[in-house]
PDB file of C-alpha atoms in Angstrom:
ATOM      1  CA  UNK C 108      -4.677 -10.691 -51.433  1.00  0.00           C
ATOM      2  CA  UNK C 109      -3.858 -13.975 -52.779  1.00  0.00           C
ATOM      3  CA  UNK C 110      -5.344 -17.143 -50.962  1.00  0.00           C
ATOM      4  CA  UNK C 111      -2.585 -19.291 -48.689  1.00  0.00           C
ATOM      5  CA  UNK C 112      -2.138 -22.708 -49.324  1.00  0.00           C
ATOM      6  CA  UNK C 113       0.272 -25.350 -47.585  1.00  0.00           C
ATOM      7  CA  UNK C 114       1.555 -28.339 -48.873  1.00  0.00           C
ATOM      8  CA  UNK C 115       3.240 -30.975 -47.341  1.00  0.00           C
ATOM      9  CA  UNK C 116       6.102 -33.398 -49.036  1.00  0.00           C
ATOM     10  CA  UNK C 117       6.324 -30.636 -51.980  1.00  0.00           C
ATOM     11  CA  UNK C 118       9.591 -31.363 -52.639  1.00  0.00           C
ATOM     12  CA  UNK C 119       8.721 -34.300 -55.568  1.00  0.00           C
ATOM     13  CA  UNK C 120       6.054 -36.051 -56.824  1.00  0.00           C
ATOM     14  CA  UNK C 121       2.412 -35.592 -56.873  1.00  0.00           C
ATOM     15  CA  UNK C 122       3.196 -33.118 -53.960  1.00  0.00           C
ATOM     16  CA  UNK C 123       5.369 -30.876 -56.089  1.00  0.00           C
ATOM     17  CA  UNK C 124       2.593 -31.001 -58.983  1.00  0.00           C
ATOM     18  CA  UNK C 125       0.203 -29.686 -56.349  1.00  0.00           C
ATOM     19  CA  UNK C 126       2.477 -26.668 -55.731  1.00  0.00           C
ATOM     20  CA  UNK C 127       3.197 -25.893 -59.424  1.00  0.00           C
ATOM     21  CA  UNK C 128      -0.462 -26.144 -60.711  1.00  0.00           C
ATOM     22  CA  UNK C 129      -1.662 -24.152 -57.528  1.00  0.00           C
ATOM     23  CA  UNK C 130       1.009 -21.654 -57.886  1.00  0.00           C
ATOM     24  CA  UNK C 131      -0.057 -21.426 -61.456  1.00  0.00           C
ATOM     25  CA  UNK C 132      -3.338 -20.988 -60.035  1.00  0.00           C
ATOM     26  CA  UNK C 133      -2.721 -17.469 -58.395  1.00  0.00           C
ATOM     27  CA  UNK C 134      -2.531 -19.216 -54.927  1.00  0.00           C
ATOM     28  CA  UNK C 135       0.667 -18.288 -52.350  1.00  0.00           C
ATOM     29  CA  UNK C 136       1.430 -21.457 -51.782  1.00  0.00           C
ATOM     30  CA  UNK C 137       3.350 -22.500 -49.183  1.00  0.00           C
ATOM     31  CA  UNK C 138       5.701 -25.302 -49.530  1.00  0.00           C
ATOM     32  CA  UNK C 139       7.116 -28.116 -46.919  1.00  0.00           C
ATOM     33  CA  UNK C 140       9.216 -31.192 -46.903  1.00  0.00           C
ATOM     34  CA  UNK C 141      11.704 -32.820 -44.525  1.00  0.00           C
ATOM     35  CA  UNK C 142      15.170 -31.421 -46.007  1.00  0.00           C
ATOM     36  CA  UNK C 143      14.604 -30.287 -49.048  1.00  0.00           C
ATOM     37  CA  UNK C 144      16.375 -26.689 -49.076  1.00  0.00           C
ATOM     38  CA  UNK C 145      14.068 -25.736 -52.018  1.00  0.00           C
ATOM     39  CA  UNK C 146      10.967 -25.495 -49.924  1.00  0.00           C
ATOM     40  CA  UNK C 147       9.776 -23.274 -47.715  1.00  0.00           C
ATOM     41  CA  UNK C 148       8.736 -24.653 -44.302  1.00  0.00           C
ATOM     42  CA  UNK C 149      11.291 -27.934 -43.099  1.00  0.00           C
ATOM     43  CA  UNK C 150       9.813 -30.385 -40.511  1.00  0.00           C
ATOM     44  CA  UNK C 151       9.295 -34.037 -39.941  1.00  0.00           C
ATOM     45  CA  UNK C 152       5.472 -34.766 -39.926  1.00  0.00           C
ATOM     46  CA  UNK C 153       5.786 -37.021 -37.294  1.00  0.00           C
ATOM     47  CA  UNK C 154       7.479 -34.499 -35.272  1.00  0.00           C
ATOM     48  CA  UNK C 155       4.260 -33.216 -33.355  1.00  0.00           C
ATOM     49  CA  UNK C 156       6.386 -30.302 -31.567  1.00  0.00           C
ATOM     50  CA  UNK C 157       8.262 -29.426 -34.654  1.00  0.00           C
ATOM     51  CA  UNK C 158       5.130 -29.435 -37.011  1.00  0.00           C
ATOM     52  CA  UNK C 159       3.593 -26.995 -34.039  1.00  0.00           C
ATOM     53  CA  UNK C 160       6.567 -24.860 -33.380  1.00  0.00           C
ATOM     54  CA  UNK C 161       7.038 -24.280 -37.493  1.00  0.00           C
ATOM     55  CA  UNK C 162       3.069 -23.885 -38.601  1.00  0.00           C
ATOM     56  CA  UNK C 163       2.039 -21.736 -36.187  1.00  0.00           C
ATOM     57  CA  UNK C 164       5.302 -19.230 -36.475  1.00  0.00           C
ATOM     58  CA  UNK C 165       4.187 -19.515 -40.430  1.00  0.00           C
ATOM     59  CA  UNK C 166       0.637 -18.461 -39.593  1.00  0.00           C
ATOM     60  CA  UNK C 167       1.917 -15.305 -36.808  1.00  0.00           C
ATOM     61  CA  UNK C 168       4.610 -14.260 -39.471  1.00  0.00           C
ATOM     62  CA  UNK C 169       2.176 -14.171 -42.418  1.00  0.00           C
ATOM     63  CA  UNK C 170      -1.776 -15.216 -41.569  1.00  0.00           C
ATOM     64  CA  UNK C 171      -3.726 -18.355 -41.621  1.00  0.00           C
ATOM     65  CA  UNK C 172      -3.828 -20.421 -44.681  1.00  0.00           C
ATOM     66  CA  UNK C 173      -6.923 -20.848 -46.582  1.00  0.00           C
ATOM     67  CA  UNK C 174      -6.108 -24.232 -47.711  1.00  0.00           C
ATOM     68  CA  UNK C 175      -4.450 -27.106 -47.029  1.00  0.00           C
ATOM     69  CA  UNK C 176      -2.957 -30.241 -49.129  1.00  0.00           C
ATOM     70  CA  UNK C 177      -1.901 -32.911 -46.853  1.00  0.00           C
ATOM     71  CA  UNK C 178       0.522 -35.177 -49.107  1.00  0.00           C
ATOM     72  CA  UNK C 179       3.612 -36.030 -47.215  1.00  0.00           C
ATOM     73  CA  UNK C 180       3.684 -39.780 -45.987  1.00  0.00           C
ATOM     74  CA  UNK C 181       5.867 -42.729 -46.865  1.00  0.00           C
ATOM     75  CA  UNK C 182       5.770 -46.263 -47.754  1.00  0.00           C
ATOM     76  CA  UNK C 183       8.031 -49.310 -45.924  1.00  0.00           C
ATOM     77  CA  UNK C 184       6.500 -52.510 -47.455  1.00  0.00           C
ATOM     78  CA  UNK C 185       6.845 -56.200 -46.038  1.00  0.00           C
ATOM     79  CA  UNK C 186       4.641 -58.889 -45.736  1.00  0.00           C
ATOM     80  CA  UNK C 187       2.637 -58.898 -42.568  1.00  0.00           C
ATOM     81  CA  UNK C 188       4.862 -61.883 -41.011  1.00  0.00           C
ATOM     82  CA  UNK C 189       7.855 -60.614 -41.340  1.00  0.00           C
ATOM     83  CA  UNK C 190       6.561 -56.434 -41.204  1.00  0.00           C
ATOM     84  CA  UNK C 191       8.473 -55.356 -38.082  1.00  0.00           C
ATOM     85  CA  UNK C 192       7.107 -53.424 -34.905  1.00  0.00           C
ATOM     86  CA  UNK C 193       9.246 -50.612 -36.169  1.00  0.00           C
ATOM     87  CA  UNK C 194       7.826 -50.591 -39.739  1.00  0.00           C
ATOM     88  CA  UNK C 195       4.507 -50.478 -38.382  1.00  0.00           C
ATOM     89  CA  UNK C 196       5.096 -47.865 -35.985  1.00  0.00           C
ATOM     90  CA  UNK C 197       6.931 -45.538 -38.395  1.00  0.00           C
ATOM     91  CA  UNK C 198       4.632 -45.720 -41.471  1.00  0.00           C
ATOM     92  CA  UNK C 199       1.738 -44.802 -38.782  1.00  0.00           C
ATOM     93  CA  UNK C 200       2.995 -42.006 -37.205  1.00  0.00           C
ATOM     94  CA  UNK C 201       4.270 -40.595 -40.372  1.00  0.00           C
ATOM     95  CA  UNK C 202       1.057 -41.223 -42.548  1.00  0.00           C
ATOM     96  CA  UNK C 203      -1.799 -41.176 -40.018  1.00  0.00           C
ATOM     97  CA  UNK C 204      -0.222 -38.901 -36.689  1.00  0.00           C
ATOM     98  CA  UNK C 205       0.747 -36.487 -39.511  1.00  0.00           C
ATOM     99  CA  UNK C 206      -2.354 -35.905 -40.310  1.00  0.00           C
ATOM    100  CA  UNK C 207      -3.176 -34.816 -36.716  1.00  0.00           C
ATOM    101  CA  UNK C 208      -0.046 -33.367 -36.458  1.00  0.00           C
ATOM    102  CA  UNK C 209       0.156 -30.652 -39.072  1.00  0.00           C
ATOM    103  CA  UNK C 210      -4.052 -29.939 -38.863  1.00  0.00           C
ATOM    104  CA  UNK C 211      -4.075 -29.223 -35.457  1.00  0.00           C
ATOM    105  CA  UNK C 212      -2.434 -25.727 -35.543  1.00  0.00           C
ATOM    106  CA  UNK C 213      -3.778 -25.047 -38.340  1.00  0.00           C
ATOM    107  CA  UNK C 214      -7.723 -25.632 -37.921  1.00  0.00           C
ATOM    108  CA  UNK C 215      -8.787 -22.974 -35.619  1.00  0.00           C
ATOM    109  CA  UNK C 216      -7.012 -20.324 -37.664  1.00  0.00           C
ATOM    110  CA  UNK C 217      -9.050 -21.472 -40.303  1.00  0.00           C
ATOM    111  CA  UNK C 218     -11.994 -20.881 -38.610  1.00  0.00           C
ATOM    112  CA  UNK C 219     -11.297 -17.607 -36.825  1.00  0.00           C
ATOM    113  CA  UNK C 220     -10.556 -16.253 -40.557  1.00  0.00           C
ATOM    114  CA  UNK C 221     -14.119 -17.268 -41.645  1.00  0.00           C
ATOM    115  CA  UNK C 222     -12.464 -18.261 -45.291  1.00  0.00           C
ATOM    116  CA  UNK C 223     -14.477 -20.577 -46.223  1.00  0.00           C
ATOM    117  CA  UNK C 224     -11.607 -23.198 -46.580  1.00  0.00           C
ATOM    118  CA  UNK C 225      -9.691 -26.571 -48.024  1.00  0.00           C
ATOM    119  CA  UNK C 226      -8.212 -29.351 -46.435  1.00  0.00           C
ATOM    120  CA  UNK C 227      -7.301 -31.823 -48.665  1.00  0.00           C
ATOM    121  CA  UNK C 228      -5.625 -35.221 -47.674  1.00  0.00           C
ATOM    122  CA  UNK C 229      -4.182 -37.436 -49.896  1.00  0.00           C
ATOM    123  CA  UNK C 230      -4.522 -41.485 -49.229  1.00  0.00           C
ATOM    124  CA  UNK C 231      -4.389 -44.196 -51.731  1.00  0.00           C
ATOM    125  CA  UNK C 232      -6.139 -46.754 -53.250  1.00  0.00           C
ATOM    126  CA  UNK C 233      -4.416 -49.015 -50.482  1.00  0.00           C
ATOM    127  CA  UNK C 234      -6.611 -47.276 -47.700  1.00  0.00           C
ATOM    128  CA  UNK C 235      -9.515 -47.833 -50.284  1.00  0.00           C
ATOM    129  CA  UNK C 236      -9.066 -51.739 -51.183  1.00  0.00           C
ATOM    130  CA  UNK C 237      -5.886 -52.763 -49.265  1.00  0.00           C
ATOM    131  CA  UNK C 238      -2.561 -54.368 -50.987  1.00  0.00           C
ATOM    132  CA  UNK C 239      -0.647 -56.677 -49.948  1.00  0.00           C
ATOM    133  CA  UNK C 240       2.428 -56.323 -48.590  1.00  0.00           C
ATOM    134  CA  UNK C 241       1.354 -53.029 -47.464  1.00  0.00           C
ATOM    135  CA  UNK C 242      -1.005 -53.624 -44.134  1.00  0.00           C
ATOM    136  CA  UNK C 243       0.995 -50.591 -42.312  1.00  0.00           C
ATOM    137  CA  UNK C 244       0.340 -48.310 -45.241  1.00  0.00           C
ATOM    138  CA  UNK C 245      -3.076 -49.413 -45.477  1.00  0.00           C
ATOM    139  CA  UNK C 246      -3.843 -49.397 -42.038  1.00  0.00           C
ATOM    140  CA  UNK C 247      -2.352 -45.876 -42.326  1.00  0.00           C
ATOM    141  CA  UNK C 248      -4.362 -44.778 -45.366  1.00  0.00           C
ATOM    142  CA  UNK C 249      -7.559 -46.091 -44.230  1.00  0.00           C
ATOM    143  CA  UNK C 250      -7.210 -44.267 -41.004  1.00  0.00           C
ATOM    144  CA  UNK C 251      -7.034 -40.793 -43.132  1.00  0.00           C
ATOM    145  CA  UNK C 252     -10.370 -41.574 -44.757  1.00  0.00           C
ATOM    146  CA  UNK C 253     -12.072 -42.375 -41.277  1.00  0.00           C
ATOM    147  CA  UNK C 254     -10.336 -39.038 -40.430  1.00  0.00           C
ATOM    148  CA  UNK C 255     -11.914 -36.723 -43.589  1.00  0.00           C
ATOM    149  CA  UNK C 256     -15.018 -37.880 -43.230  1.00  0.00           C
ATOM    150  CA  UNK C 257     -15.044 -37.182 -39.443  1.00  0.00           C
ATOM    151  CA  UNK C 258     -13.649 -33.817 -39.575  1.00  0.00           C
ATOM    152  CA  UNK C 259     -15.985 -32.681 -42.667  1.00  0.00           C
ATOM    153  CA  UNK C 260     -18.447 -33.263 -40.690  1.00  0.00           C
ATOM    154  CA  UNK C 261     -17.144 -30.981 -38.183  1.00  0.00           C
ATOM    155  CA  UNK C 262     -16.398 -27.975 -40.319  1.00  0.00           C
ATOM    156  CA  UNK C 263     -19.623 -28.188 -42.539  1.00  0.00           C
ATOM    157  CA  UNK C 264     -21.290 -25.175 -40.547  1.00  0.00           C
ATOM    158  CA  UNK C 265     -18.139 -23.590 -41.608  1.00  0.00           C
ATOM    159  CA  UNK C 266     -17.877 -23.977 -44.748  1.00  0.00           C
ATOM    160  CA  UNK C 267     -14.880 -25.632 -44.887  1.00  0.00           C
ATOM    161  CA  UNK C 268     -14.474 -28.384 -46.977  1.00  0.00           C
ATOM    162  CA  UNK C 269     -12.599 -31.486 -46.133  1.00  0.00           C
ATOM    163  CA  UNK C 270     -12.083 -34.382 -49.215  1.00  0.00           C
ATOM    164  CA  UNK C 271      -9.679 -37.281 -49.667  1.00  0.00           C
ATOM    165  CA  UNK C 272      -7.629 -37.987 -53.100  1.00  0.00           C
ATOM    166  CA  UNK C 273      -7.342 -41.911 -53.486  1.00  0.00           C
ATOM    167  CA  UNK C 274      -4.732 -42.060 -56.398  1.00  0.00           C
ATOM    168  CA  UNK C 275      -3.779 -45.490 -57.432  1.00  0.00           C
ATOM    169  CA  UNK C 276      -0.249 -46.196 -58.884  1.00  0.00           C
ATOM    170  CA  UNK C 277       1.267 -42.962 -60.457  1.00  0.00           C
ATOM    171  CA  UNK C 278       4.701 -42.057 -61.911  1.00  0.00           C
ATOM    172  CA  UNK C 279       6.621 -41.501 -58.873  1.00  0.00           C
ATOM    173  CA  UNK C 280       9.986 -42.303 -57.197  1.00  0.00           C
ATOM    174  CA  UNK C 281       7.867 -44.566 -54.679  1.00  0.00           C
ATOM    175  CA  UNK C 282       6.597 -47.050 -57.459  1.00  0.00           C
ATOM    176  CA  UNK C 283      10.633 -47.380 -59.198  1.00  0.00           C
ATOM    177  CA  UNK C 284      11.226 -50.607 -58.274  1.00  0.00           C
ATOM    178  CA  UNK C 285       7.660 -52.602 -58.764  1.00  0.00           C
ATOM    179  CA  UNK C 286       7.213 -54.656 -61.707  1.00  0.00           C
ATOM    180  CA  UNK C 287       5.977 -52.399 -63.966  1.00  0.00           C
ATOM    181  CA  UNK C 288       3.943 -54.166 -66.831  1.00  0.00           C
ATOM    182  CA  UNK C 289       2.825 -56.965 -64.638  1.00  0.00           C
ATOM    183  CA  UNK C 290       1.301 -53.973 -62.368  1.00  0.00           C
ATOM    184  CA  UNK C 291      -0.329 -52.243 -65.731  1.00  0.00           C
ATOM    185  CA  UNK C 292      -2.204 -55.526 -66.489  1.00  0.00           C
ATOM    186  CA  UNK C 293      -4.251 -54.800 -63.413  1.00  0.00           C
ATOM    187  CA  UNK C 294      -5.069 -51.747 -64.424  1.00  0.00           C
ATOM    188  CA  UNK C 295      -8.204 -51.494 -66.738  1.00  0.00           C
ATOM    189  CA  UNK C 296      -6.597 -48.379 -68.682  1.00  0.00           C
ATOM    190  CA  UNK C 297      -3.299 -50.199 -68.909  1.00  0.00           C
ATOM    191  CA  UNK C 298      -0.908 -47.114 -67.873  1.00  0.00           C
ATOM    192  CA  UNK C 299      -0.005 -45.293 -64.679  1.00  0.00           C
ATOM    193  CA  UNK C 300      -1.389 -41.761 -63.534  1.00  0.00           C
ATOM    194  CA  UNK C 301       0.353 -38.896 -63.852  1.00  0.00           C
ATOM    195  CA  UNK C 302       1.201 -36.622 -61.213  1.00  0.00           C
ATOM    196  CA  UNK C 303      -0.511 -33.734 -63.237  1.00  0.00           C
ATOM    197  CA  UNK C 304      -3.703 -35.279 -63.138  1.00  0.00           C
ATOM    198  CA  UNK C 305      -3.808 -35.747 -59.691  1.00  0.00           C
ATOM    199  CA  UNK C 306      -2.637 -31.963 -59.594  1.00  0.00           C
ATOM    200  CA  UNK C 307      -5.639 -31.231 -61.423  1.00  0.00           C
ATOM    201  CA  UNK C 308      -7.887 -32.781 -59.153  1.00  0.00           C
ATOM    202  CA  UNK C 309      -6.667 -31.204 -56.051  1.00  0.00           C
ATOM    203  CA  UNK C 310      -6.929 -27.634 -57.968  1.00  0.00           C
ATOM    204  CA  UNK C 311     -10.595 -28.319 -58.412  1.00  0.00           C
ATOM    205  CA  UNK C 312     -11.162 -29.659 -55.103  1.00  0.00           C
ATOM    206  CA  UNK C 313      -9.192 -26.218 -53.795  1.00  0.00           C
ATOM    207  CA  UNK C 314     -11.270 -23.814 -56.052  1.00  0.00           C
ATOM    208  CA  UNK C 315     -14.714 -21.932 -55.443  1.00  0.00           C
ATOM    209  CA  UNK C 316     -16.423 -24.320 -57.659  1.00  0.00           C
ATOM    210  CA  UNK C 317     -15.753 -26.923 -55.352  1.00  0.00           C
ATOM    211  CA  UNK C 318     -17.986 -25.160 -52.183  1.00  0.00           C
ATOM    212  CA  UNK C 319     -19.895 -28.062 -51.782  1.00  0.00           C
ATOM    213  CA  UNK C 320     -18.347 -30.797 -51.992  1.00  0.00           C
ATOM    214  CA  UNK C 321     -17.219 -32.239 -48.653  1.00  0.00           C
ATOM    215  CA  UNK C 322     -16.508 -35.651 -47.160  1.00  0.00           C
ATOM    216  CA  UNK C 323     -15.845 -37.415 -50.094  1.00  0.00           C
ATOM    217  CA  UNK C 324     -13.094 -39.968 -51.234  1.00  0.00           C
ATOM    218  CA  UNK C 325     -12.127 -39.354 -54.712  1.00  0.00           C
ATOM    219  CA  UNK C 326     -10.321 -41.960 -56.464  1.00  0.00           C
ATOM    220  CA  UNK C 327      -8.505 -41.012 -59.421  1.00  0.00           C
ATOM    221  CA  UNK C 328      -6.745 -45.011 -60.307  1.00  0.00           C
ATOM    222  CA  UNK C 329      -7.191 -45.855 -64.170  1.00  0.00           C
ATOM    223  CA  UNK C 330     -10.436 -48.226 -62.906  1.00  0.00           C
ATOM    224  CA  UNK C 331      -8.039 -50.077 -60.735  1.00  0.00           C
ATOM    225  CA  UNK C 332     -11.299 -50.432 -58.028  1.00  0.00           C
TER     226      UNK C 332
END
């Protein structure tokens, strides 16, 4: 029987990579965005009812999932002056109550199936280092590391592994309207990542080989820190 694997904000981007190069994989993977009618599960992460009400009728309907990639979040930049209470608030409990929010109902049935497991979460190298403009997304980011490494610590005696994927600017709708060579100077390898190799690191990170690694940040950033 194939291994189950959600992941979140599949509908583009790195999450969408994930999908393909798990599918590719031989995983069932399980896919979830906000509207996208191309996915399979719909909710709004920050919805802690809906993400309940829609995981756990998943899990009844067609058993637990081995693995999880937690990738949906969003951005909503300003600098810190002028970053409103709503900006804060909605980058928070998107990014970091989303993180409680879709792992809650999924956790125990993780245990109870004794499958050894995956939960990975992606941050970014903004939770790592901090940007600025970005102290919501940050804040946000940083919180999800705090997060990994507490809950890895948790599941050890399980054997379920829990990591963090810090990418650092890749070729994604999010990053269209920075400047984009004035960014690349930063960057020690000059380019941006591609969502394929970030794909390529959650695979690993989701495989057998990967048993014993736990609690770790990777960041995967051209050198950028």
């Amino acid at each position: 029987m194939k291994k189950r694997v959600l992941v979140t904000g599949a509908s583009r981007g790195i999450g969408r990579a994930i999908a393909e190069r798990l599918r590719g994989q031989g995983y069932d993977v399980v896919t979830h965005s906000v509207r996208s009618e191309g996915t399979d599960l719909r909710f709004d992460i920050a919805d802690r009812e809906a993400c309940r009400a829609a995981i756990e009728a998943d899990i009844a309907a067609n058993g637990s999932y081995y693995g999880v990639v937690l990738n949906a979040g969003i951005a909503d930049d300003n600098a810190f002056p002028a970053l409103s209470g709503e900006q804060w608030d909605r980058v928070l409990r998107t990014d970091l109550d989303g993180f409680y929010n879709v792992l809650k109902p999924i956790v125990m049935p993780m245990v109870s199936a004794r499958s050894q497991g995956r939960i990975i979460a992606i941050s970014s190298v903004s939770g790592v280092v901090g940007n600025r403009g970005q102290v919501n997304y940050s804040a946000a980011k940083a919180g999800i590391i705090g997060a990994v490494k507490a809950l890895a610590v948790e599941l050890a005696k399980r054997s379920i592994t829990v990591n963090c994927i810090a990418p650092g600017v890749i070729e994604t709708d999010m990053i269209k309207d920075i400047p984009a060579e004035e960014v690349k100077k930063a960057i020690p390898m000059r380019r941006f990542g591609r969502c394929e190799e970030v794909a390529s690191l959650a695979a690993y990170l989701m495989s057998e080989e990967a048993g014993y690694i736990t609690r770790q940040v990777i960041s995967i950033n051209g050198g950028l820190c």
